[in-house]
Tab-separated table of C-alpha atoms in Angstrom:
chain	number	residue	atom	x	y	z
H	33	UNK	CA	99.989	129.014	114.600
H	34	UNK	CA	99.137	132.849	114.352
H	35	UNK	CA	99.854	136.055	115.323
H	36	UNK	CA	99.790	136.931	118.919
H	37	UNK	CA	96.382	136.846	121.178
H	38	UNK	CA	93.523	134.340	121.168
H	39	UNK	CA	89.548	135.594	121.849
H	40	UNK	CA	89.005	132.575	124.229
H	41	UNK	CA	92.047	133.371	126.862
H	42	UNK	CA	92.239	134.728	130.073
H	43	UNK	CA	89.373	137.034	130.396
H	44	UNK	CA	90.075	139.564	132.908
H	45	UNK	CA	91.109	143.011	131.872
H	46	UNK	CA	91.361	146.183	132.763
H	47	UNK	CA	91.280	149.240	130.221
H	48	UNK	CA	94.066	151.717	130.331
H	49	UNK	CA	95.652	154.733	129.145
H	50	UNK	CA	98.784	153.398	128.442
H	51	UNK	CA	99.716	149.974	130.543
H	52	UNK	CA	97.587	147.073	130.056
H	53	UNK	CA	96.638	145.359	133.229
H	54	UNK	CA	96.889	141.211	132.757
H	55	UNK	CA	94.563	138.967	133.763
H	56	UNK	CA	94.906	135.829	136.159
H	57	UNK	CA	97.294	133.152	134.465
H	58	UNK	CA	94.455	130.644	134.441
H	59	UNK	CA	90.626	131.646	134.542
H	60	UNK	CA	88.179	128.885	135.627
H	61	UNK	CA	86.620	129.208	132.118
H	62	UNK	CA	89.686	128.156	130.466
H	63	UNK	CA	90.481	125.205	133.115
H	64	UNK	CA	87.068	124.136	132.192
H	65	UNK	CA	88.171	124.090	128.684
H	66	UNK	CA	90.889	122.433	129.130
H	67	UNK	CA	90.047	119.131	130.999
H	68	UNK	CA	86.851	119.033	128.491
H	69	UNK	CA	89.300	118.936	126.029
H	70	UNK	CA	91.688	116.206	127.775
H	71	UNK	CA	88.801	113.669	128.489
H	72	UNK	CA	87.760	113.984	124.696
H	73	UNK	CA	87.921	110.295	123.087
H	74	UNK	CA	90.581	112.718	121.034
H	75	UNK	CA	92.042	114.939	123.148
H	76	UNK	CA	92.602	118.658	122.412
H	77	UNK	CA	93.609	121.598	124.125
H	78	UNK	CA	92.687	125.385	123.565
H	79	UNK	CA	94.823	127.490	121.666
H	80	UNK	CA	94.184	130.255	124.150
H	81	UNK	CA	97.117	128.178	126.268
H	82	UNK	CA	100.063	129.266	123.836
H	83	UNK	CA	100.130	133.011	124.664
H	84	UNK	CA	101.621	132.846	128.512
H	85	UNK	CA	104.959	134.753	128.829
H	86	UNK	CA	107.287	132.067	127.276
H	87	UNK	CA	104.960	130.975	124.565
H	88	UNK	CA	105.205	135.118	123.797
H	89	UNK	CA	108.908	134.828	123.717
H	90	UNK	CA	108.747	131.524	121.952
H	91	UNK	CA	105.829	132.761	119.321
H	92	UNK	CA	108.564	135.794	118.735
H	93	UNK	CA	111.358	133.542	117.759
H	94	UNK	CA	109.099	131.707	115.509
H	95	UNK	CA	108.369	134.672	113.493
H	96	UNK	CA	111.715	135.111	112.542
H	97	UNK	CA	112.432	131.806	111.353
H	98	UNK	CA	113.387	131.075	107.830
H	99	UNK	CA	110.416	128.870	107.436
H	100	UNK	CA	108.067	131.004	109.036
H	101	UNK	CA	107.179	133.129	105.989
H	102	UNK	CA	103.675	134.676	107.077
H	103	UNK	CA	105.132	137.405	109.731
H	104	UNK	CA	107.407	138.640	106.709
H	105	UNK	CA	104.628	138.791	103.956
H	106	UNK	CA	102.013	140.230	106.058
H	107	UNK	CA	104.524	142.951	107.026
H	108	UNK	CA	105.653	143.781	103.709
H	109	UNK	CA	102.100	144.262	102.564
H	110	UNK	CA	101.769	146.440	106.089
H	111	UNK	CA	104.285	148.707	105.048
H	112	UNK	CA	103.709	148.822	100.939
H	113	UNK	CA	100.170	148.884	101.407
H	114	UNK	CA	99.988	151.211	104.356
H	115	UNK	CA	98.740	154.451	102.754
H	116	UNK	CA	96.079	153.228	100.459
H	117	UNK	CA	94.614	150.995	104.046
H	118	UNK	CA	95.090	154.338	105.706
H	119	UNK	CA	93.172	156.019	103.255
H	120	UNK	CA	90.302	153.197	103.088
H	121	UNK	CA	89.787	153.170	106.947
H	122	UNK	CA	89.823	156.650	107.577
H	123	UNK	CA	86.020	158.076	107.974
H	124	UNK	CA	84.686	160.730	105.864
H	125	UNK	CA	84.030	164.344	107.109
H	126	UNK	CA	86.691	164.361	109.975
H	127	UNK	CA	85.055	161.659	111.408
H	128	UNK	CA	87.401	160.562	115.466
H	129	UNK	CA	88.387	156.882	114.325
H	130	UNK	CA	89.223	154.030	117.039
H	131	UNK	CA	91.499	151.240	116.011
H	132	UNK	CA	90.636	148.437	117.436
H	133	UNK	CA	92.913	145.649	116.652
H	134	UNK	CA	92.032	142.206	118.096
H	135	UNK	CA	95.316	139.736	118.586
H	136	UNK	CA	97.638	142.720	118.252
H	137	UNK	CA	100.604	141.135	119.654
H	138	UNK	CA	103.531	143.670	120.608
H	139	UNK	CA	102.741	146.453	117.676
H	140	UNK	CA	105.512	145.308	115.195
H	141	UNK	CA	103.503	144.868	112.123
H	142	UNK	CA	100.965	147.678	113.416
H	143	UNK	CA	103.096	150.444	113.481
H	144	UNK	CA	103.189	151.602	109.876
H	145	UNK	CA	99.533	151.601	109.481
H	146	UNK	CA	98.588	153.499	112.664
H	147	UNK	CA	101.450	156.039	111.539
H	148	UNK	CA	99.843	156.389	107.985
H	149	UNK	CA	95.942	156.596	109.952
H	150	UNK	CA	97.661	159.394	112.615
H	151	UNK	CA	98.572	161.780	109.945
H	152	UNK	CA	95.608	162.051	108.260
H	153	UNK	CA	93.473	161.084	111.341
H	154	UNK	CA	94.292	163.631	114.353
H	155	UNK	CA	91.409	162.242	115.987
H	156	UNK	CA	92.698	158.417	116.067
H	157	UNK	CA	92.775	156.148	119.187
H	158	UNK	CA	94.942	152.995	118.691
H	159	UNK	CA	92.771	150.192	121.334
H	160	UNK	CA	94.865	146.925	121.019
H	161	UNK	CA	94.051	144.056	122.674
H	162	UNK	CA	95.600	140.980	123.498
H	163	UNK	CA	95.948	137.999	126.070
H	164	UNK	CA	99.313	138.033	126.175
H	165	UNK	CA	100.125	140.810	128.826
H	166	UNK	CA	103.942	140.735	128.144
H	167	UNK	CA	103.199	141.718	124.296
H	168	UNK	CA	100.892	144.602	125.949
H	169	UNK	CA	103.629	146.005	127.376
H	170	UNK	CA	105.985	145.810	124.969
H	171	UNK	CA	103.413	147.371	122.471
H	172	UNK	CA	103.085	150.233	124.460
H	173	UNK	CA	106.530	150.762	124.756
H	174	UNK	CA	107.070	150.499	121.279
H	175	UNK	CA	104.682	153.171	120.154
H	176	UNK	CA	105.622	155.762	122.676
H	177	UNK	CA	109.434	155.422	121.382
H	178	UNK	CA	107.875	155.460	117.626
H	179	UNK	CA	104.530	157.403	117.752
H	180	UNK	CA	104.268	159.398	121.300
H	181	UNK	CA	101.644	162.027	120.281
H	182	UNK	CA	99.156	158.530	119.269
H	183	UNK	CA	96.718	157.839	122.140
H	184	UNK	CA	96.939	154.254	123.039
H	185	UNK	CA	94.433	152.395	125.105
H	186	UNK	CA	95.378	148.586	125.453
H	187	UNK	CA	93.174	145.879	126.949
H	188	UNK	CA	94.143	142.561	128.237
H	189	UNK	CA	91.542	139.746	127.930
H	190	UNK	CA	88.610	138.265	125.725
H	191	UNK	CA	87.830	140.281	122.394
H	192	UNK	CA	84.494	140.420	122.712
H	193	UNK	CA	84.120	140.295	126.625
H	194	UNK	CA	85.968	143.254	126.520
H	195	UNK	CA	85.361	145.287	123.382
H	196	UNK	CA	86.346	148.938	123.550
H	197	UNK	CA	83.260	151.184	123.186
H	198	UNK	CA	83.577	153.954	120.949
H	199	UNK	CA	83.627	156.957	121.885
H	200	UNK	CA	80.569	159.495	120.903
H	201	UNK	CA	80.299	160.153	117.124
H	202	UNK	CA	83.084	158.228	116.653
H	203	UNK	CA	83.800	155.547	113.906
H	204	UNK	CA	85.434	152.032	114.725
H	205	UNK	CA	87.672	149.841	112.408
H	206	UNK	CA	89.106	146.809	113.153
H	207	UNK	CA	92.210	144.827	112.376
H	208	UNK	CA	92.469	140.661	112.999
H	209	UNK	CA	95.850	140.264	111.454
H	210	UNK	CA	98.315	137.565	111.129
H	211	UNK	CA	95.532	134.523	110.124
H	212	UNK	CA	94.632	134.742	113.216
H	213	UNK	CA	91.667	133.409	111.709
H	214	UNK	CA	92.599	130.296	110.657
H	215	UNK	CA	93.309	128.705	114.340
H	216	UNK	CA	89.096	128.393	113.530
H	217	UNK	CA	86.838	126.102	112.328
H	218	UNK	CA	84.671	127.401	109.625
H	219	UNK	CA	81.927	127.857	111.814
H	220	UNK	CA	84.037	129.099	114.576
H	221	UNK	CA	85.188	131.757	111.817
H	222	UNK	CA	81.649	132.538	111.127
H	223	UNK	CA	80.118	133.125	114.358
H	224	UNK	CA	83.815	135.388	115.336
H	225	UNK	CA	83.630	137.283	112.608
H	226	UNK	CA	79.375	138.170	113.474
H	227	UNK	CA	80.541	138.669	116.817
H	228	UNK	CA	82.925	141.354	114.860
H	229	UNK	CA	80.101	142.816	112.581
H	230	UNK	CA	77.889	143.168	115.678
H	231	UNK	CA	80.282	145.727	117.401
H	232	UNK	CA	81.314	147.782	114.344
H	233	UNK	CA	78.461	150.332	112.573
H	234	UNK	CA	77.021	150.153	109.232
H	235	UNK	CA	80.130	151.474	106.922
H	236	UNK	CA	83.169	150.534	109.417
H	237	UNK	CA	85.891	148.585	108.086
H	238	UNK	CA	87.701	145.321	109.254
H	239	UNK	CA	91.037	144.306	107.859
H	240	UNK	CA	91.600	140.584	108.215
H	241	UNK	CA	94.921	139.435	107.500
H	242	UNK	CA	94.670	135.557	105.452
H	243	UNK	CA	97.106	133.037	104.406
H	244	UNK	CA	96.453	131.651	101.384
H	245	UNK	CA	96.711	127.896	99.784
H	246	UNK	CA	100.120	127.204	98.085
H	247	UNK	CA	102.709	125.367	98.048
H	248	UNK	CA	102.031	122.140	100.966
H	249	UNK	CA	105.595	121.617	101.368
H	250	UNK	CA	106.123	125.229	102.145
H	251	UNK	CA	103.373	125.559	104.477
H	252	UNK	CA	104.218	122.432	106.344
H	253	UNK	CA	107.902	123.963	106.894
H	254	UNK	CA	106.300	127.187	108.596
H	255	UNK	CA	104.727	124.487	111.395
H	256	UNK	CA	107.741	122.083	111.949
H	257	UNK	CA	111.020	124.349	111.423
H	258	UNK	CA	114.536	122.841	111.639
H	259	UNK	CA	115.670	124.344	114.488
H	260	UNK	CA	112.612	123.030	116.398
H	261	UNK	CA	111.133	126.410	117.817
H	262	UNK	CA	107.730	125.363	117.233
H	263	UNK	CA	108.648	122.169	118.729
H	264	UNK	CA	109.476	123.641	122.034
H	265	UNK	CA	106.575	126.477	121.627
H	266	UNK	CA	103.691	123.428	121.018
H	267	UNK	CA	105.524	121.526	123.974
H	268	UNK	CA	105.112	124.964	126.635
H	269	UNK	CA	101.347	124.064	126.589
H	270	UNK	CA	102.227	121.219	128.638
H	271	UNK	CA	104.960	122.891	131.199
H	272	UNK	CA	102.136	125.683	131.508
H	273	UNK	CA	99.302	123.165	132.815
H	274	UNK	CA	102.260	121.611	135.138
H	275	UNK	CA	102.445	125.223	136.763
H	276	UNK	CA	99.057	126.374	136.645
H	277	UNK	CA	97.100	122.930	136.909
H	278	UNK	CA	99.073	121.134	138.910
H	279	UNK	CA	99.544	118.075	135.917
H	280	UNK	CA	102.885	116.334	136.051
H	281	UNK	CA	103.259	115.971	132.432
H	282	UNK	CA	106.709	114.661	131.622
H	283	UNK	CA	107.585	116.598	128.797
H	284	UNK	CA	110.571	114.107	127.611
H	285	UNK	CA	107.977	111.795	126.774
H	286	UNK	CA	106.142	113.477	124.026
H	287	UNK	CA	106.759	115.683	121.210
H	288	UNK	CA	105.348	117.521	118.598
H	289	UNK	CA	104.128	116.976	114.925
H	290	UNK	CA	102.806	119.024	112.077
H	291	UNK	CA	100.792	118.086	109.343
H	292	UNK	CA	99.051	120.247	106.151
H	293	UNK	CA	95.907	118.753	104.119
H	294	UNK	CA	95.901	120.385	100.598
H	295	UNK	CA	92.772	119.106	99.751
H	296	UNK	CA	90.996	120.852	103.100
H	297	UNK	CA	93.597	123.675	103.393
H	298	UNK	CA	94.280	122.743	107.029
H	299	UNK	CA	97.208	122.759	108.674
H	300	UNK	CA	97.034	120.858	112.245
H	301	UNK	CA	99.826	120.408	115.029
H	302	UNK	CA	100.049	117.918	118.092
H	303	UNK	CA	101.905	116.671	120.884
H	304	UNK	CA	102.340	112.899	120.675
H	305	UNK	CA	102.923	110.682	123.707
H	306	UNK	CA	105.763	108.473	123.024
H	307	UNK	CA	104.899	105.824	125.545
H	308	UNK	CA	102.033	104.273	127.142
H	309	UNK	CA	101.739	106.947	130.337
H	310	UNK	CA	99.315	107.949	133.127
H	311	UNK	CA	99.222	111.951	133.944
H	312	UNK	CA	97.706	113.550	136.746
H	313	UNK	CA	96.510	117.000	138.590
H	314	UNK	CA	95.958	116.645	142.319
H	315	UNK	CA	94.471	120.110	141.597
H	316	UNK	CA	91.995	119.703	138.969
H	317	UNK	CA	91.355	115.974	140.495
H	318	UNK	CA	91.860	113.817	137.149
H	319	UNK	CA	94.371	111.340	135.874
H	320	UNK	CA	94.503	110.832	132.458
H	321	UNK	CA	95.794	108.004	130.319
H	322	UNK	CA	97.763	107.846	127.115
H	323	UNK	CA	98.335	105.238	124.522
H	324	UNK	CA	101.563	105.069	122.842
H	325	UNK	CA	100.725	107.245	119.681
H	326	UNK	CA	98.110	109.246	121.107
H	327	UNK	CA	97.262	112.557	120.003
H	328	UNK	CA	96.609	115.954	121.768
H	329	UNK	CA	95.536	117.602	118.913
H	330	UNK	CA	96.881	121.914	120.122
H	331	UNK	CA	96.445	124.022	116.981
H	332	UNK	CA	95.027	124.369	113.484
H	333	UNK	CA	95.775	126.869	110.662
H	334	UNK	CA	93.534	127.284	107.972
H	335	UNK	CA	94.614	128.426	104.531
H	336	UNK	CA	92.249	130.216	102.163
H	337	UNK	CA	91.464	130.888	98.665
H	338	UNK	CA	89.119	133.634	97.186
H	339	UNK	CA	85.795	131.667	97.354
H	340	UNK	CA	86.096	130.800	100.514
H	341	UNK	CA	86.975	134.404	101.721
H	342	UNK	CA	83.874	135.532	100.076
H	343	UNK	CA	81.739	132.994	101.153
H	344	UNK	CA	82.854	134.005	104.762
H	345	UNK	CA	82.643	137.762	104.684
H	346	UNK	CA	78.800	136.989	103.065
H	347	UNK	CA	78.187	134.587	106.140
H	348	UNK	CA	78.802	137.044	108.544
H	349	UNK	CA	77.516	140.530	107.428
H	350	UNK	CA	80.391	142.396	105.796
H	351	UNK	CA	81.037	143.010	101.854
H	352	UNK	CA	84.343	142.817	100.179
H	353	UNK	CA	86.167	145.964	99.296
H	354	UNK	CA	89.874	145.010	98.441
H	355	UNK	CA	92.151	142.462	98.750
H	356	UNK	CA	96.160	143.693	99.108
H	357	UNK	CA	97.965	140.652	98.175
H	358	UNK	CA	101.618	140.045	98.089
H	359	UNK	CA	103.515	139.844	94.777
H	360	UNK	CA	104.022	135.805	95.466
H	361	UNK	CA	100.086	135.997	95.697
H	362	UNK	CA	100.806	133.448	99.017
H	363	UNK	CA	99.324	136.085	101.637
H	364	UNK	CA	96.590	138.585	101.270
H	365	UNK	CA	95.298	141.320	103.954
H	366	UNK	CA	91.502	141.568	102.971
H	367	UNK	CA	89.446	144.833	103.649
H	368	UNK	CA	85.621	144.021	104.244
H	369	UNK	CA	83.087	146.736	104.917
H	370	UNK	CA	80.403	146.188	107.401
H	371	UNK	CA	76.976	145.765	105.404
């Protein structure tokens, strides 16, 4: 799992000045998603499903979990590291500079970095955006305690759907923290990350938070913790599509398991049924049946080393400036430029 905020969720948002406005708990989109996904010959469901208000609350647990180590390294490197990536992303001659951070989740790890940008950027607009209304809000409330005199302009949906556009003569950068990244498939990266280039100017800078390959035990740990927060966060998916689909899932009778592949770098969660079962949705009009064993495969994680990094920022029209990597050299918060 990642850091708050998926590009594929609910896609209906309203830009404000200060209070996001959500979007519908379920789009038609996303329903479609999801039953193509459930009558698979391996069924999947869209990560986009996580980031509902529980899964928020759950997700914020999971972050401070012993095992959980990529909140705590990407926020170290946030704070260290926040001058010299203030200094790289602010434009030259007094350039107005938008923010736009996709996934921003409720502002936590932002904070020192948009506080390092405001001081030497007077012109800087903060746009986060998110699914997850509930982390909108308490974003916003979070930088008017912390930062009041920072214009913030949150927007609840679908990145690209609902990219800010910059003001006149002013300069974008953008932020996809958290390895937010890795819940894609390479290609999936790829064409997200063109989608990215496309909306930023010749110049402008994205900062792409990464997890990198290390230790599998380690990595495993951050996807199946003791206390079994991820457990009930991968198990919400279900008990969302019982409110909002109308399935009757019976949660007792599956649960969840994690897995990491060093040799692909992948780390992959499911929900397993634990018995031979049939589910339906007198809404969506399907039943579905399970085997005992069967798989619903919810989430992936990739993990990265440096050729693949560059072979991704190449792919998709930016050129590598700096990486700011952690003293462990396990996390690494990339700055590309847009070529």
């Amino acid at each position: 799992m990642s850091a708050l905020g998926h590009p594929e969720g609910e896609s209906v948002s309203t830009q404000g000045s200060g209070s996001p406005v959500g979007a519908p708990a379920m789009d038609a989109e996303l329903q479609r998603r999801v039953l193509e996904g459930l009558q698979q010959p391996h069924k999947s469901l869209p990560a986009a499903l996580f980031y509902d208000d529980e899964g928020t609350r759950l997700f914020q647990q999971i972050t401070a979990l012993p095992e959980y180590y990529l909140t705590r390294a990407e926020d170290a490197l946030l704070r260290a590291q926040a001058e010299a990536m203030a200094a790289l992303l602010t434009p030259p001659h007094g350039s107005a500079l938008e923010l736009v951070e996709l996934g921003s989740g409720d502002g936590a790890k932002t904070l020192p970095l948009c506080a390092a940008l405001h001081a030497r950027c007077a012109t800087l607009v903060y746009r986060p955006v998110d699914t997850a209304a509930l982390a909108l809000q308490q974003l916003v409330a979070r930088f008017a305690a912390a930062l009041p005199a920072l214009p913030v302009a949150p927007v609840c949906g679908d990145y690209f759907r609902h990219w800010p556009a910059a003001r006149p003569s002013a300069r974008q950068a953008a932020l996809f923290m958290g390895s937010n990244l890795g819940n894609y498939t390479r290609d999936e990266a790829l064409a997200l990350l063109r989608g990215v280039r496309d909306r930023l100017a010749a110049g402008d800078r994205l900062l792409l938070g990464l997890d990198l390959k290390k230790d599998p035990h380690a990595i495993r740990a951050a996807y199946d913790d003791a206390a079994g927060i991820t457990a009930q966060f991968n198990l919400n998916l279900l008990r969302r599509l019982n409110r909002e689909c109308g399935f009757d899932f019976d949660l007792a009778h599956f649960r969840h398991y994690a897995s990491y592949d060093p040799l692909d770098g992948t780390a992959r969660s499911f929900l397993v049924s634990r018995c031979a079962q049939r589910v339906a949705s007198r809404t969506l009009g399907v039943t579905l049946h399970f085997a005992a064993g069967e798989t619903i495969y919810t989430e992936q994680s990739q993990k990265y080393d440096a050729p693949l990094i560059e072979a991704l920022a190449a792919g998709s029209g930016f050129a590598v400036e700096r990486h700011f990597t952690d003293a462990p050299g396990g996390y690494t918060v990339v700055a590309w430029r847009a070529a």
